[in-house]
N, CA and C of each residue as an Amber inpcrd file, in Angstrom:
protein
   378
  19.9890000  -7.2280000   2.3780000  19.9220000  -5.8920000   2.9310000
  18.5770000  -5.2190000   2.6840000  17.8860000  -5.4020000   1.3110000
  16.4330000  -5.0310000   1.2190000  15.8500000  -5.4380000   1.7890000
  15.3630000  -4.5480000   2.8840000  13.4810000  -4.8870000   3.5870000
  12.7430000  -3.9070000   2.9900000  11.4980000  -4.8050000   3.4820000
  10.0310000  -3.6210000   3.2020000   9.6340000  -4.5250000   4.3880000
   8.7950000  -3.5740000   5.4740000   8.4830000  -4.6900000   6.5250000
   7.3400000  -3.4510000   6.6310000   6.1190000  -4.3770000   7.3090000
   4.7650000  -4.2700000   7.2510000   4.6190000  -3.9440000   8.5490000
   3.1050000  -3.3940000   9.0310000   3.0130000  -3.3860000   9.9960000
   1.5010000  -2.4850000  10.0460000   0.5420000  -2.8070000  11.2730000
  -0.3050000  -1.6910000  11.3420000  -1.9090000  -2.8460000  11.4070000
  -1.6890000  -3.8510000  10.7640000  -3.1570000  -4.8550000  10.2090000
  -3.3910000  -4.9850000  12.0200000  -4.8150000  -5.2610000  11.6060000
  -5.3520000  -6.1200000  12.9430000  -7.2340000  -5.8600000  12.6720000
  -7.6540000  -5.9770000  13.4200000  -9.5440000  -5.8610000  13.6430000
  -9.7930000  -5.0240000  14.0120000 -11.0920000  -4.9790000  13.0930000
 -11.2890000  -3.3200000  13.2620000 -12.8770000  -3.4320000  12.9440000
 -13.8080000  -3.1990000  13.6370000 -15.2690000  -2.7070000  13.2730000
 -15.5020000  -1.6270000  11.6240000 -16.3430000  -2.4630000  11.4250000
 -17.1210000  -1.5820000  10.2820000 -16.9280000   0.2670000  10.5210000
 -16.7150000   0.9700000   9.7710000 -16.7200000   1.9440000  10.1690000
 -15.3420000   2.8010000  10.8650000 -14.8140000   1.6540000  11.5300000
 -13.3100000   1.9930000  11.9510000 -12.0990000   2.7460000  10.8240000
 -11.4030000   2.8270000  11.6440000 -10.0120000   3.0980000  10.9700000
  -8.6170000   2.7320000  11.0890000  -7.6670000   2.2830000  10.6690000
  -6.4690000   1.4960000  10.8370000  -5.7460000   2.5260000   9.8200000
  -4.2470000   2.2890000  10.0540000  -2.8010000   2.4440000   9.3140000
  -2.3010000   1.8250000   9.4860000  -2.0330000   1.1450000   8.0170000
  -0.7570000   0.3990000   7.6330000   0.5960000   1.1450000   7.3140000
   1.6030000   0.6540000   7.5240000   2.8490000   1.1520000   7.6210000
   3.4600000  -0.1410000   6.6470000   4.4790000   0.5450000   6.1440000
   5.9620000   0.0230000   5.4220000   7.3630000   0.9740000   6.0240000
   7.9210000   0.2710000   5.8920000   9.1820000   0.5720000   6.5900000
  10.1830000   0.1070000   5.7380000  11.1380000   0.6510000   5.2910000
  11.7930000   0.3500000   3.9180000  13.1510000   0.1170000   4.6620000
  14.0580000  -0.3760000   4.2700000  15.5180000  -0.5640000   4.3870000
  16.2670000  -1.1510000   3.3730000  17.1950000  -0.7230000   2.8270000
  18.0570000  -1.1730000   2.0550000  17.4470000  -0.6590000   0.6910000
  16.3530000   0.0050000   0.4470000  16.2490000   1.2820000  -0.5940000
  15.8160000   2.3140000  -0.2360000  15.4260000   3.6400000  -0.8990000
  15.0340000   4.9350000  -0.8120000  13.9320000   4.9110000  -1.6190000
  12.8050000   5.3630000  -0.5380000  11.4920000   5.4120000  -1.2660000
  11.1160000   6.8580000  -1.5490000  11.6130000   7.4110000  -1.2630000
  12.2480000   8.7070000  -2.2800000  12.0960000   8.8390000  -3.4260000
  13.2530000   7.6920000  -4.0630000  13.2360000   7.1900000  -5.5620000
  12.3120000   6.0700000  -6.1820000  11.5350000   5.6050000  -5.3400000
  10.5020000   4.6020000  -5.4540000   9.4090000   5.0620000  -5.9650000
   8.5740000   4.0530000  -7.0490000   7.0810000   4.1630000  -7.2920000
   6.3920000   3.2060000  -6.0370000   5.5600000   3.5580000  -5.2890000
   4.9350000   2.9280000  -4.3840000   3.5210000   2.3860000  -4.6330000
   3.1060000   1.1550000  -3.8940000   1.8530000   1.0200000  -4.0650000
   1.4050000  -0.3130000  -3.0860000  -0.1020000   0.0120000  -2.7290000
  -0.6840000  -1.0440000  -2.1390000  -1.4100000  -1.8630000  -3.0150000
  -1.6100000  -3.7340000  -2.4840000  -2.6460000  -4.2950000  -3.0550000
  -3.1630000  -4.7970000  -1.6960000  -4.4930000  -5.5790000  -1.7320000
  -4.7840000  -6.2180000  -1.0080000  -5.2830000  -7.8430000  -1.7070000
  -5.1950000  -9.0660000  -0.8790000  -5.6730000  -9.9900000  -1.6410000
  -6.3560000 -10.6640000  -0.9400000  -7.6460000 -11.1080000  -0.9740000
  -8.7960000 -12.1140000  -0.0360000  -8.5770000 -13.8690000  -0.4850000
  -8.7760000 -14.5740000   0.4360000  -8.7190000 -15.9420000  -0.1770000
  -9.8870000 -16.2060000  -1.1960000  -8.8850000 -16.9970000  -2.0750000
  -9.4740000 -16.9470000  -3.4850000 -10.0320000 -16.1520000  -4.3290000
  -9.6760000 -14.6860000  -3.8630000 -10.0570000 -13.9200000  -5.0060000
  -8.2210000 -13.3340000  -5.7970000  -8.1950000 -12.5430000  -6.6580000
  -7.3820000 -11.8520000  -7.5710000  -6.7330000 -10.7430000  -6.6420000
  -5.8800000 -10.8590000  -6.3130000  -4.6030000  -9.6500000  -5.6530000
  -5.1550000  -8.3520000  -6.4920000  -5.8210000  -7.2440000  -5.7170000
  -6.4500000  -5.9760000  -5.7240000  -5.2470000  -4.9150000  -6.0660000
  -5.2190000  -4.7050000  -6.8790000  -4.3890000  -2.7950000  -6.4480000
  -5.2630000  -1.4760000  -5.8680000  -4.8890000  -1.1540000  -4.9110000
  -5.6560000  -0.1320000  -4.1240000  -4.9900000   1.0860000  -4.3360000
  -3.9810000   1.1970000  -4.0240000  -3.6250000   2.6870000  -4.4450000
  -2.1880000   2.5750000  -4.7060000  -1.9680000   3.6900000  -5.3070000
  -0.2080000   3.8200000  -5.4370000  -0.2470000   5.4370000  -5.1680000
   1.0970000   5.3420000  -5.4760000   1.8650000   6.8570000  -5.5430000
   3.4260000   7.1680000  -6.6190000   3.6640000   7.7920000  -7.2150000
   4.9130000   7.4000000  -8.1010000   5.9550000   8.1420000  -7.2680000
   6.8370000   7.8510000  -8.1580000   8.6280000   8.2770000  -7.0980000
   8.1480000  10.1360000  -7.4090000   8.1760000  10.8310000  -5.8440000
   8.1340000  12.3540000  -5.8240000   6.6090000  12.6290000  -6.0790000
   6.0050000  11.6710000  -5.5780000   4.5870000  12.0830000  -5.1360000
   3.8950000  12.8800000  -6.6610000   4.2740000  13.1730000  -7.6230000
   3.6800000  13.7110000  -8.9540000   2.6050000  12.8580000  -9.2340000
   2.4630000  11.5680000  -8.9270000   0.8500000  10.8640000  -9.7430000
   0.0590000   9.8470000  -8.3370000  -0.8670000   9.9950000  -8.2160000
  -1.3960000   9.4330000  -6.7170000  -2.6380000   8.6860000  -7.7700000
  -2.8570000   7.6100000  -7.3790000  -4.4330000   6.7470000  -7.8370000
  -4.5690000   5.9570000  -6.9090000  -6.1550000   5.9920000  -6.6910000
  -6.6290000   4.8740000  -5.8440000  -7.6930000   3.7590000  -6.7340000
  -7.7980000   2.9910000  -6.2470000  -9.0710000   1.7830000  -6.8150000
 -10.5920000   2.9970000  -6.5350000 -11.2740000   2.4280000  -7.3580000
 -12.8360000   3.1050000  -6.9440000 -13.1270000   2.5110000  -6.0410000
 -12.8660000   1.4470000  -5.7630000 -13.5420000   0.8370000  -4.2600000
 -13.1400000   1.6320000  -2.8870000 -12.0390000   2.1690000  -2.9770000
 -11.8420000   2.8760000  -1.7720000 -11.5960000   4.6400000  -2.0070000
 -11.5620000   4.6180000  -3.4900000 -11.3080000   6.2250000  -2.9820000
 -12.3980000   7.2790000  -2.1690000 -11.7930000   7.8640000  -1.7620000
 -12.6990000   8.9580000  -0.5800000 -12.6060000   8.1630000   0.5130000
 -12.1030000   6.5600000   1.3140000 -11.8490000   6.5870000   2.3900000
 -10.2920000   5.9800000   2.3450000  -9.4200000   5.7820000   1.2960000
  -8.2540000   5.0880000   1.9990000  -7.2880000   6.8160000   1.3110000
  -6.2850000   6.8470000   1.9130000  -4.9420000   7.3970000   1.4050000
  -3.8790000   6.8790000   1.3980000  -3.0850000   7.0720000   0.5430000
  -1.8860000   6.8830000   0.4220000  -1.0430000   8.4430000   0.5690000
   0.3000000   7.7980000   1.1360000   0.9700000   8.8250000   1.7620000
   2.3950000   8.1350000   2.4540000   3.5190000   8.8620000   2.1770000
   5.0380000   8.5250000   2.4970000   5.4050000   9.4650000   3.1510000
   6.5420000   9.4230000   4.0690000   7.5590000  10.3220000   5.0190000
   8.6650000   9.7630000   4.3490000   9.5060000  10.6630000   3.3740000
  11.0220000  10.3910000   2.6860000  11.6490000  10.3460000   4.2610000
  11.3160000  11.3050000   4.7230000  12.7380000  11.3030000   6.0430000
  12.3700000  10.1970000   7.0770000  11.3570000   9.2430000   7.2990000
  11.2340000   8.0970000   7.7940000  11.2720000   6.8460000   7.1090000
  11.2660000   6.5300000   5.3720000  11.3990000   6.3750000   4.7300000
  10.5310000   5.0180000   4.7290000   9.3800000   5.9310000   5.0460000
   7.9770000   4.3670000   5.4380000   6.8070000   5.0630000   4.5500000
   6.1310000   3.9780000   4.1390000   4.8450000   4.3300000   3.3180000
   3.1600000   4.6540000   4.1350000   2.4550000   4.8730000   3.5620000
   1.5900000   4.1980000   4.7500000   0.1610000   4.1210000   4.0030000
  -0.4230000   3.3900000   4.3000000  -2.0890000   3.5860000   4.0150000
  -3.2510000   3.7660000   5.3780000  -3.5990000   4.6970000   4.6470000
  -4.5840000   5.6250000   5.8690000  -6.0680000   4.8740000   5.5790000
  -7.1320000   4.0060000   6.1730000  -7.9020000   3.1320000   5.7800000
  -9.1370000   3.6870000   6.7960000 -10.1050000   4.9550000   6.1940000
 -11.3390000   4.9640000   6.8560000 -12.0790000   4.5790000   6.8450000
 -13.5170000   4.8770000   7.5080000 -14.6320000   3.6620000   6.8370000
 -14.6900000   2.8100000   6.5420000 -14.2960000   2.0930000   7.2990000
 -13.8960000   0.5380000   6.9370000 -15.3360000  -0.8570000   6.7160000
 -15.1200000  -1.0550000   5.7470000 -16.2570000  -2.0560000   5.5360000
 -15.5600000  -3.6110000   5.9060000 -16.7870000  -4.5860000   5.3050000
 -16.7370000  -6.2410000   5.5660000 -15.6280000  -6.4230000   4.3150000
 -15.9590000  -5.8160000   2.7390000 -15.4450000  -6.3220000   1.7100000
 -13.9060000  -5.7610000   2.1350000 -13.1610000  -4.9450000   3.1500000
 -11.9070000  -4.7770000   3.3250000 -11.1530000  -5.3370000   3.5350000
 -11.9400000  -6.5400000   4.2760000 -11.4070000  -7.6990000   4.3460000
 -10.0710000  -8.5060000   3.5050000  -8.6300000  -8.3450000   4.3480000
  -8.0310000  -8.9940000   2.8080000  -6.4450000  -8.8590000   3.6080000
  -5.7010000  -9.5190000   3.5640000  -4.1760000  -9.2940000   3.2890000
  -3.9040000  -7.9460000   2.3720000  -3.6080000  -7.4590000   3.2950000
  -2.4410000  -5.5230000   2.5110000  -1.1330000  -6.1160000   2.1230000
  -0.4880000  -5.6340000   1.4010000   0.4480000  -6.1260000   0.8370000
   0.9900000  -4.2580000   0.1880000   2.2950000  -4.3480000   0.8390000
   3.0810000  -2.8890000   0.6300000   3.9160000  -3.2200000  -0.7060000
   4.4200000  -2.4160000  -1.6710000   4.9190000  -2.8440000  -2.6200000
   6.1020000  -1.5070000  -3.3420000   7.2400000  -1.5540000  -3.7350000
   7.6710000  -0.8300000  -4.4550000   8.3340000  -0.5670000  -5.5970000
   9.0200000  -0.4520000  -5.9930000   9.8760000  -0.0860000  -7.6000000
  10.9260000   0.9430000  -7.1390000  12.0080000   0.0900000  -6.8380000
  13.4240000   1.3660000  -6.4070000  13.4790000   1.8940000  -7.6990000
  14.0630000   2.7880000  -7.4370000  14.4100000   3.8310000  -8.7360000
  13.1530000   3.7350000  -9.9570000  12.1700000   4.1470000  -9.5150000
  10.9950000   4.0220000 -10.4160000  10.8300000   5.2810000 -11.1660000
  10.0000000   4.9230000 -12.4130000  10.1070000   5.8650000 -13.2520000
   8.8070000   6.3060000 -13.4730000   8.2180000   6.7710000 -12.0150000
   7.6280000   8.5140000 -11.9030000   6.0350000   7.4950000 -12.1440000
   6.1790000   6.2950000 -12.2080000   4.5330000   5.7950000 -12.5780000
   4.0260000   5.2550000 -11.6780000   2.3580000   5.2400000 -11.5910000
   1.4570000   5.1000000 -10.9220000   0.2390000   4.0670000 -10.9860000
   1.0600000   2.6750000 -10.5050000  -0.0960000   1.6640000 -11.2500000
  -0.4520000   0.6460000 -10.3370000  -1.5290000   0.1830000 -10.1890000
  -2.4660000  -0.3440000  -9.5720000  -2.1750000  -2.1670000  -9.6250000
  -1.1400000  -2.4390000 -11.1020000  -1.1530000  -3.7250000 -11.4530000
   0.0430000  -4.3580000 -10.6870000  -0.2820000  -5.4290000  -9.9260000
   0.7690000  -6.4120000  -9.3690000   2.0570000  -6.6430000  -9.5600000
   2.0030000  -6.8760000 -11.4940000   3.4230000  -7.0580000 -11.5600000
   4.5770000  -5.8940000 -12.2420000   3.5860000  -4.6230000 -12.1780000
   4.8020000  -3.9490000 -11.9440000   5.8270000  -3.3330000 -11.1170000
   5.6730000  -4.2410000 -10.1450000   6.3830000  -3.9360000  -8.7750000
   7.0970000  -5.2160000  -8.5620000   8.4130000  -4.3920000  -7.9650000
   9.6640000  -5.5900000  -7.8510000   9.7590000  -5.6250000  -6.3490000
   9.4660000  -5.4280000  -5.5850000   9.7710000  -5.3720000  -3.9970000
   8.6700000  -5.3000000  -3.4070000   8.2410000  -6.4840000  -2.3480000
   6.6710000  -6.3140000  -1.3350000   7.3610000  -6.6560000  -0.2090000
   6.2670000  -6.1550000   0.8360000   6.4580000  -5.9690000   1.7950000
   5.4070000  -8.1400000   2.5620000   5.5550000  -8.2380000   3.3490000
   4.9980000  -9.5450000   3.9410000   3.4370000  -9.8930000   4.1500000
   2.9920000  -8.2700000   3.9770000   1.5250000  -8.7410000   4.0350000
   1.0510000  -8.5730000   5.0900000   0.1210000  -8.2190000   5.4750000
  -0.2590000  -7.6290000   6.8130000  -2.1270000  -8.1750000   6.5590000
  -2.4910000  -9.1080000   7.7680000  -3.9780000  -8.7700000   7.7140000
  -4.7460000  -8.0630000   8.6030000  -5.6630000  -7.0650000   7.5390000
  -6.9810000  -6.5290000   7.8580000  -8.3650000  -7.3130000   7.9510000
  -9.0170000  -7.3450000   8.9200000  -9.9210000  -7.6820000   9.1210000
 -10.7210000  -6.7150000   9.8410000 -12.0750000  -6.3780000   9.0040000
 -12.5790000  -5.6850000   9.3770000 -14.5700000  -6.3420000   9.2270000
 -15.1510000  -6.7130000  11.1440000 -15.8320000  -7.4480000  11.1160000
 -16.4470000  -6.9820000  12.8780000 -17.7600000  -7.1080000  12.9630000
 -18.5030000  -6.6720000  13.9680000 -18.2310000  -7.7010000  14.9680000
């Protein structure tokens, strides 16, 4: 019954902008700590941003803050990452992630998240 289903990746010029979407079913991201990673071949699965359950703690990576956001609709019950300025190094599989019933935290690291979404690729290239 749990999904997290992805959606939003595709090509995009330097400079561009894309949204990624999550789409939740079978939990309430409401009660969820949320968060994105991204991962490039052969490098280390990135944490880019999160958000905790009720929006109280928001962090992004330094690599993107001032162009990506993070941001949820409880009453659509989808996540999303807002991705401006898009460079070459953006390059990477997004990967949506959550923590049902999470406890209010805001973290960047891989394995504290029990639920991902399939992964979506960004490519961003002239």
């Amino acid at each position: 019954q749990l999904q997290f289903v992805e959606s939003g990746g595709g090509l995009v010029q330097p400079g561009g902008s894309l949204r990624l979407s999550c789409a939740a079913s079978g939990f309430t991201l409401g009660y969820s700590d949320i968060g994105w990673f991204r991962q490039a071949p052969g490098k280390e699965r990135e944490g880019v941003s999160c958000m905790s359950r009720r929006a109280g703690r928001t962090n992004l990576a330094d690599s993107v803050r001032g162009r990506f956001t993070i941001s949820r609709d409880n009453v659509k019950n989808t996540v999303y990452l807002q991705m401006n300025s898009l460079k070459p190094e953006d390059t990477a599989v997004y990967y949506c992630a959550a923590v049902p019933r999470g406890t209010f935290a805001c973290s960047l690291t891989s394995e504290d998240y029990d639920y991902w979404g399939q992964g979506t690729q960004v490519t961003v290239s002239s």
